[in-house]
Coordinates of C-alpha atoms in Angstrom, one line a residue:
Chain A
X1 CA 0.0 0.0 0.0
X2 CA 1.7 3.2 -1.1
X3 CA -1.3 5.6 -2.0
X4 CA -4.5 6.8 0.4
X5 CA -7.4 5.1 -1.3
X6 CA -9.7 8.0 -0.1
X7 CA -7.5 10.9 -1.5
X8 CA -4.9 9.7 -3.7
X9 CA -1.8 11.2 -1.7
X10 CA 0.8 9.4 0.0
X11 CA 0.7 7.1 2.4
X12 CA 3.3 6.8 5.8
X13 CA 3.3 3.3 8.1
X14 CA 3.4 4.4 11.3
X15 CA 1.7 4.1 15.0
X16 CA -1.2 6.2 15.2
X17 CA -1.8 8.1 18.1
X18 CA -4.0 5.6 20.8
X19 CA -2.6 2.6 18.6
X20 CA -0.2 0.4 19.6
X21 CA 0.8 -1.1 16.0
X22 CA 2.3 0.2 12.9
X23 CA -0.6 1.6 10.8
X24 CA -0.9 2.8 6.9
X25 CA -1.7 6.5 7.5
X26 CA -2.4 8.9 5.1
X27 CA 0.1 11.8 5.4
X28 CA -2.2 14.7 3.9
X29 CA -6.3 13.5 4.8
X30 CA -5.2 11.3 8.1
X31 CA -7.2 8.4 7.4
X32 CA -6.0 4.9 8.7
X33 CA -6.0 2.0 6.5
X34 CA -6.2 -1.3 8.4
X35 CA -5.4 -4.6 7.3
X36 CA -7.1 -7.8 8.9
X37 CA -6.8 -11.1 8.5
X38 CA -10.0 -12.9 6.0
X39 CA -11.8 -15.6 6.1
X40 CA -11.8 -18.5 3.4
X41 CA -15.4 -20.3 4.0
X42 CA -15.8 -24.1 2.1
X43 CA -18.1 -27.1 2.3
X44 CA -16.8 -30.9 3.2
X45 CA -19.6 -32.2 0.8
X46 CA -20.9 -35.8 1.7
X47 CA -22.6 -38.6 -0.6
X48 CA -23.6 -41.3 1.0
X49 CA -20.4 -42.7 2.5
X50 CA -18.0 -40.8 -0.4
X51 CA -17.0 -37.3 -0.4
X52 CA -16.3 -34.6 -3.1
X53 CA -13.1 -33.4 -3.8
X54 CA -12.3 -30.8 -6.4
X55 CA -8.6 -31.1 -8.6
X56 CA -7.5 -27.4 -8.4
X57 CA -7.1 -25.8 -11.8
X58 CA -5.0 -22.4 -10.7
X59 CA -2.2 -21.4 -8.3
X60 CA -1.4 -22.3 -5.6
X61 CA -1.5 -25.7 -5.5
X62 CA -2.8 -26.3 -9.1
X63 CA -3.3 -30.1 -10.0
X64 CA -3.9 -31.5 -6.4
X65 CA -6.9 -32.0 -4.8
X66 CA -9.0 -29.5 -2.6
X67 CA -12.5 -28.9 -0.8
X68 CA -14.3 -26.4 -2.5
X69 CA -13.7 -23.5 -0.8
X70 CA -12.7 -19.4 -0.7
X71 CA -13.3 -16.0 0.0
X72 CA -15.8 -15.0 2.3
X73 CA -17.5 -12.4 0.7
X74 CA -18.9 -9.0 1.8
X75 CA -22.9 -9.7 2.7
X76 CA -22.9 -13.0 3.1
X77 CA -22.8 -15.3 5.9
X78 CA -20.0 -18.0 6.0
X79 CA -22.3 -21.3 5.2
X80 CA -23.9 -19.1 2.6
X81 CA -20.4 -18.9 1.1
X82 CA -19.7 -22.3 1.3
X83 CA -22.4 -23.1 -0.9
X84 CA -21.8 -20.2 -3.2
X85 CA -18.1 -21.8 -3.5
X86 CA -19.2 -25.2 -3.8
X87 CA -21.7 -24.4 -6.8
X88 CA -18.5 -22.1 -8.5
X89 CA -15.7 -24.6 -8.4
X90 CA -17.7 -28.3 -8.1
X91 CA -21.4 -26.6 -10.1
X92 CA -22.6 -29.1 -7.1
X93 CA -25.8 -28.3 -4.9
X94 CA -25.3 -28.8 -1.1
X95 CA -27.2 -28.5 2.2
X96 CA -25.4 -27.0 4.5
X97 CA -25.5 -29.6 8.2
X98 CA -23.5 -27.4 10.3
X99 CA -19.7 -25.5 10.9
X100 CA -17.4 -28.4 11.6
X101 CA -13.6 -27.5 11.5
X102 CA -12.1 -23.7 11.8
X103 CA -8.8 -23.2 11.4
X104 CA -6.5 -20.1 12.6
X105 CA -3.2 -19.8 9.8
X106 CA -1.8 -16.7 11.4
X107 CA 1.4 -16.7 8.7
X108 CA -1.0 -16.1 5.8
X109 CA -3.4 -14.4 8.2
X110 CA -6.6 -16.3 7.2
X111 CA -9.3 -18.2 9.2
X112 CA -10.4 -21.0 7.4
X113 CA -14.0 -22.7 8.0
X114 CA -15.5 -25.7 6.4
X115 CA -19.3 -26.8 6.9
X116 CA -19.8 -30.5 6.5
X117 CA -23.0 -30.3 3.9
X118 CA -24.9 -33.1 2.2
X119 CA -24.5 -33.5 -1.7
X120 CA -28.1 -33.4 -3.0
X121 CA -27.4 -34.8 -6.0
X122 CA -25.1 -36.1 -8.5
X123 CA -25.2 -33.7 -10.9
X124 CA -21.5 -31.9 -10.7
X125 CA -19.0 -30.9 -13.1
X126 CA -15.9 -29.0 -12.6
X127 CA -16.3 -25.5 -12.4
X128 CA -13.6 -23.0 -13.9
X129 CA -11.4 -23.0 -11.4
X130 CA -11.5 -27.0 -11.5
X131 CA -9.9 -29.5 -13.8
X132 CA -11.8 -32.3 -11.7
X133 CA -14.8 -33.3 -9.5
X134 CA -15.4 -36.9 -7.9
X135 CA -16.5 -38.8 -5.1
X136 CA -14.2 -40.9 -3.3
X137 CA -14.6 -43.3 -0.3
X138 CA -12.2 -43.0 2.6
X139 CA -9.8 -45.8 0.8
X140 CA -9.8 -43.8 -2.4
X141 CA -9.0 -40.8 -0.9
X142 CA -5.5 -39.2 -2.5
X143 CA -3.8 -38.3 0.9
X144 CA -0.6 -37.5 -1.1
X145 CA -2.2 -35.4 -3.2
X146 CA -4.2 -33.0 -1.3
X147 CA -3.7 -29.2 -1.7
X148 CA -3.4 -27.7 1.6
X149 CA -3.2 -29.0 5.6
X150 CA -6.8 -27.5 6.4
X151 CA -8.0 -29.8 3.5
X152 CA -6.4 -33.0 4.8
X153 CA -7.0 -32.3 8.4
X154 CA -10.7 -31.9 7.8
X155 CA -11.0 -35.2 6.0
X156 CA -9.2 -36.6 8.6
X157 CA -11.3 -35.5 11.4
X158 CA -14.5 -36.5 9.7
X159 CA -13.1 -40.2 9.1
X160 CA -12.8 -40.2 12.4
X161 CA -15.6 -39.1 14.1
X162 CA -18.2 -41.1 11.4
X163 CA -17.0 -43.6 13.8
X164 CA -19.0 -42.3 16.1
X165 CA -21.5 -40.2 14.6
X166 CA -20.7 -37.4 16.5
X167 CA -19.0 -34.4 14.8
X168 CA -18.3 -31.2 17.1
X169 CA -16.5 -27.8 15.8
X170 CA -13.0 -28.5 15.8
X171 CA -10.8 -25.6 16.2
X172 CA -6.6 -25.8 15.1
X173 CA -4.0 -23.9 14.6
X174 CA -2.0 -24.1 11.5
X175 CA 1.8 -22.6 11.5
X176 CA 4.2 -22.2 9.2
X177 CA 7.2 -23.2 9.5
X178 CA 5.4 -26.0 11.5
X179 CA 5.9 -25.8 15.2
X180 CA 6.8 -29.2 17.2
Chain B
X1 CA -12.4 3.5 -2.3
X2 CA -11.9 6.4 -5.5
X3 CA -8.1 6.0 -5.4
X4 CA -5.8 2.7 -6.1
X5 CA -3.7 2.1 -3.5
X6 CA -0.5 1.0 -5.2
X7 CA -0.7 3.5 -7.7
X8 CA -2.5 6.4 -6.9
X9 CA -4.8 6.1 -10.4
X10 CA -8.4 6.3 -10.4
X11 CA -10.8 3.3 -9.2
X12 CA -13.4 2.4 -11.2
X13 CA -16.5 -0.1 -9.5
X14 CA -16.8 -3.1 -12.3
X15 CA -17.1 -6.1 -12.9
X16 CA -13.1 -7.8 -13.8
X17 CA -13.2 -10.2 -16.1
X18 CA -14.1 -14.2 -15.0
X19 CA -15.3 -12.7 -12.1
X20 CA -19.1 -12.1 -11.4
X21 CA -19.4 -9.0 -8.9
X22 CA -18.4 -5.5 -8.6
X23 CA -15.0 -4.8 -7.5
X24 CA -12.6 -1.7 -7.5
X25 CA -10.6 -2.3 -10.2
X26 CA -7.8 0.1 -10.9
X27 CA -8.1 2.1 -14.3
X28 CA -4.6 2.3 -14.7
X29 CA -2.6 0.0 -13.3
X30 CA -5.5 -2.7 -13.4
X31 CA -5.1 -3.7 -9.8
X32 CA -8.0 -5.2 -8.1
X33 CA -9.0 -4.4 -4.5
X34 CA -11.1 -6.7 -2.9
X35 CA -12.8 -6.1 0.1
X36 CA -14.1 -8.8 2.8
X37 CA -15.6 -9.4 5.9
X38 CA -13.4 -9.1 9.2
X39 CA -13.4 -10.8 12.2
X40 CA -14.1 -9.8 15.8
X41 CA -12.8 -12.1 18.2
X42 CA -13.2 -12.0 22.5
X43 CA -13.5 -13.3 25.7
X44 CA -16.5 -14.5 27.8
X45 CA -14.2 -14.2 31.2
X46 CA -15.4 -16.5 34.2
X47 CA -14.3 -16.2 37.7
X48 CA -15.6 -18.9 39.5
X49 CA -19.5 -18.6 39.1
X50 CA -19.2 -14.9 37.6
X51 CA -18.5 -13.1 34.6
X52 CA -16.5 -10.4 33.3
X53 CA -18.0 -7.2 31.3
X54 CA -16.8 -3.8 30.7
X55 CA -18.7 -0.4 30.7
X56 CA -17.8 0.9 26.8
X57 CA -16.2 4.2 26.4
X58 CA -16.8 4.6 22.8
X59 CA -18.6 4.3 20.5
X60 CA -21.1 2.8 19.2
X61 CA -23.1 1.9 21.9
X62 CA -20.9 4.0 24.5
X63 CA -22.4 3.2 28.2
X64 CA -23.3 0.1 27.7
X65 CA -21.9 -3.1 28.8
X66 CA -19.7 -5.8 26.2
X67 CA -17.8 -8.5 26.3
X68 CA -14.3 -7.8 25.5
X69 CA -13.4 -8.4 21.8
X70 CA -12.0 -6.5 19.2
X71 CA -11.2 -6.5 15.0
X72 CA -8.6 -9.7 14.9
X73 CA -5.5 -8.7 14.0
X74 CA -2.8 -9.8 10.7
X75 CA -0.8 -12.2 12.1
X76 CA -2.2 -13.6 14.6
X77 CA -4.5 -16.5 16.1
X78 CA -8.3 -16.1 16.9
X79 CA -7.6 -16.9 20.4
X80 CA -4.3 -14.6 20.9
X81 CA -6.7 -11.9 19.4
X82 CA -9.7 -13.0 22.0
X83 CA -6.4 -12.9 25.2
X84 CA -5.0 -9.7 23.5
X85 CA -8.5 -7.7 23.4
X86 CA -9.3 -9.1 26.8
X87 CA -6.2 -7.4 28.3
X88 CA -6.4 -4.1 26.2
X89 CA -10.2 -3.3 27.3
X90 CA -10.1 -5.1 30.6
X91 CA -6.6 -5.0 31.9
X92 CA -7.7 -8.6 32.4
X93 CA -5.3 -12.2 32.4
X94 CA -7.6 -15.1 30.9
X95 CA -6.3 -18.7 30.1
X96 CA -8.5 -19.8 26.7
X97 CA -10.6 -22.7 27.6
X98 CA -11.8 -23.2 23.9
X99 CA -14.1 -21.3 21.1
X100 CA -17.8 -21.2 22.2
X101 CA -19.9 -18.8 19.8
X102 CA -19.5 -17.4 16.0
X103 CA -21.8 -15.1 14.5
X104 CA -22.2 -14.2 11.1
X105 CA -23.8 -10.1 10.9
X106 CA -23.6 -10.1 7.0
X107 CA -25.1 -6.6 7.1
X108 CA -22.0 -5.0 8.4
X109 CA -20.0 -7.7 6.7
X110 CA -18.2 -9.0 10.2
X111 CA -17.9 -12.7 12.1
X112 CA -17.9 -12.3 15.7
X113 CA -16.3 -14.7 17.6
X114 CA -16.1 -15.4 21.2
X115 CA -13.9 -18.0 23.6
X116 CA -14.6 -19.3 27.3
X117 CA -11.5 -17.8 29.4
X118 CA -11.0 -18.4 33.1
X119 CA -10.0 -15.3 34.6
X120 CA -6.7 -15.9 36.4
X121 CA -6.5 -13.4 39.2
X122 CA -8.7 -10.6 40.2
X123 CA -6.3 -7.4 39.5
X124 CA -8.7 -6.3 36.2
X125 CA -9.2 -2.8 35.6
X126 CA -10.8 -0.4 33.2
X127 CA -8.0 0.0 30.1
X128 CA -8.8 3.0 27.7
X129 CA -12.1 2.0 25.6
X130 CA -13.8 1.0 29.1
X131 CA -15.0 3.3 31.6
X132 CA -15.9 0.1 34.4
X133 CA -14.9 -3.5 34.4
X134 CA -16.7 -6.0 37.0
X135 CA -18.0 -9.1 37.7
X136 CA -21.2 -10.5 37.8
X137 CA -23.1 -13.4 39.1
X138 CA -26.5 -14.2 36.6
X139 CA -28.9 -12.8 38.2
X140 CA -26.8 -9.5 38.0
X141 CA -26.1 -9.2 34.5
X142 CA -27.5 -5.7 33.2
X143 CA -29.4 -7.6 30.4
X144 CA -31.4 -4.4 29.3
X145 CA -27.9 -2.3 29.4
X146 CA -25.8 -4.9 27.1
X147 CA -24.2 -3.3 24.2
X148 CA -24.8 -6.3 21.0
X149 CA -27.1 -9.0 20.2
X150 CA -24.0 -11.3 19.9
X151 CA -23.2 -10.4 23.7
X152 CA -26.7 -11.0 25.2
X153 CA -26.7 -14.3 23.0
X154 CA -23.5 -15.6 24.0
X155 CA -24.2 -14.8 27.9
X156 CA -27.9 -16.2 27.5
X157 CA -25.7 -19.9 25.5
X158 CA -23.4 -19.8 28.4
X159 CA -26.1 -19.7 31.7
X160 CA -27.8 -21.8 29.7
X161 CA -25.1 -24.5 29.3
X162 CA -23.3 -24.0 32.4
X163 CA -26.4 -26.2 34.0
X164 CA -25.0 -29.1 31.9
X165 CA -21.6 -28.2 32.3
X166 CA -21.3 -29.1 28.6
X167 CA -20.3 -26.0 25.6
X168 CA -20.3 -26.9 22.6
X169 CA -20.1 -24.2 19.8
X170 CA -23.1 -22.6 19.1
X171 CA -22.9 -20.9 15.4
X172 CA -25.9 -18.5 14.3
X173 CA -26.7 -15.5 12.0
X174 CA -27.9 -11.7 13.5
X175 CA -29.7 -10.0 10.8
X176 CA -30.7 -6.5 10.6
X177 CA -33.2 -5.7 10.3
X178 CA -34.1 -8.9 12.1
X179 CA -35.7 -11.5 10.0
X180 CA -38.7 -13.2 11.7

């Protein structure tokens, strides 16, 4: 950020007065520009006992295998963008059962939440950010191959707690480098 | 938003291409600036069977009574934000016992998010955007003088709950105006 998006003039990164963090401030109009973390909002979408995986088409991680998930956008509410990201990158129609893993990566700073939803039907197709959609039972699932840590620890957990039927919000932390 | 930020050109509202809403798009430089939710993260503070809430100083909703929280910062972990917040408003140490409510309020694009902390000593005090900080039992809790829906829902969750002595993560939506 060099320029003050309100005025145009430039822009100083510094602690404002009352603040205790370094701050874009515009030097002429005064106005702060904060930066927060966002939130990436997806859907673990179940068929029977299979679940849907999307091959990513585009950076990062293009050609391995994801959740459909993204941006949380402005006006919606985080299972409402689940299922808008679900239809974009899977064109596959979900109901959405409930928040079930939320994950803090403070390096990137993004939250990421996925919503375990039901597949309604079969009728997905790789949307344009996908080269691939399909179902796979636990044994078919490409562990080696999966895009990101919040993908493959969501699968994980839900394996694991079909067990029991039970699935509660699990909340992690995800560091980078990894911490031991 | 009228000015790019890594430029200084002007910002046109359109639609960028393989996109399908409006976004500030930079006329000359072509940089996109997306804008997204943010997250609110806090503290419901117990000591033994009481719990903490500050007297606001600011605004909105100055007078009135909150839980601590506060915009989650780059960087950092939902529950460092929730310990931070607690400490800045409350002057207040809390050990995290785990994430208890999330709240989508899609009409001012933000998630609130709150944690169960045990207070760990008593030597709390008013930091600058609280005028009071105190304890207090159920039957004490100024329900009429609370500051947020998502404060009067999580303390209402946590009474609630504390009979079973079991909190699991409640997740809802606050619209405005409220949807019957």
């Amino acid at each position: 950020m060099k320029f003050c998006s309100s005025c145009g003039s430039g822009i100083t990164l510094r602690i404002p007065e009352g603040d205790n963090r370094e701050r874009h401030v515009c030097d002429e109009c005064g106005a702060i520009h904060y930066q927060n973390p966002k939130v990436v909002t997806g859907c673990l979408p179940v068929y029977e006992d299979r679940v849907l995986l999307c091959r990513r088409a585009i950076a990062p991680r293009s050609g391995l295998w994801t959740l459909p998930a993204g941006f949380l956008e402005n006006g919606e509410t985080s299972s409402q963008g689940a299922v808008r990201e679900t239809l974009e990158e899977a064109c596959a129609k979900v109901a959405v059962e409930g928040l079930y893993t939320l994950f803090n990566l403070p390096h990137i700073s993004q939250i990421y939440m996925f919503y375990r939803a039901t597949l309604l039907d079969l009728d997905f197709r790789p949307g344009v950010e996908s080269t691939d959609v399909r179902l796979f039972h636990e044994h078919e699932v490409p562990w080696q191959e999966l895009a990101f840590p919040v993908v493959t620890q969501t699968l994980e957990r839900y394996f694991a707690d079909r067990a029991s039927g039970l699935f509660p919000v699990h909340v992690g932390d995800i560091h980078y480098p990894p911490r031991s």
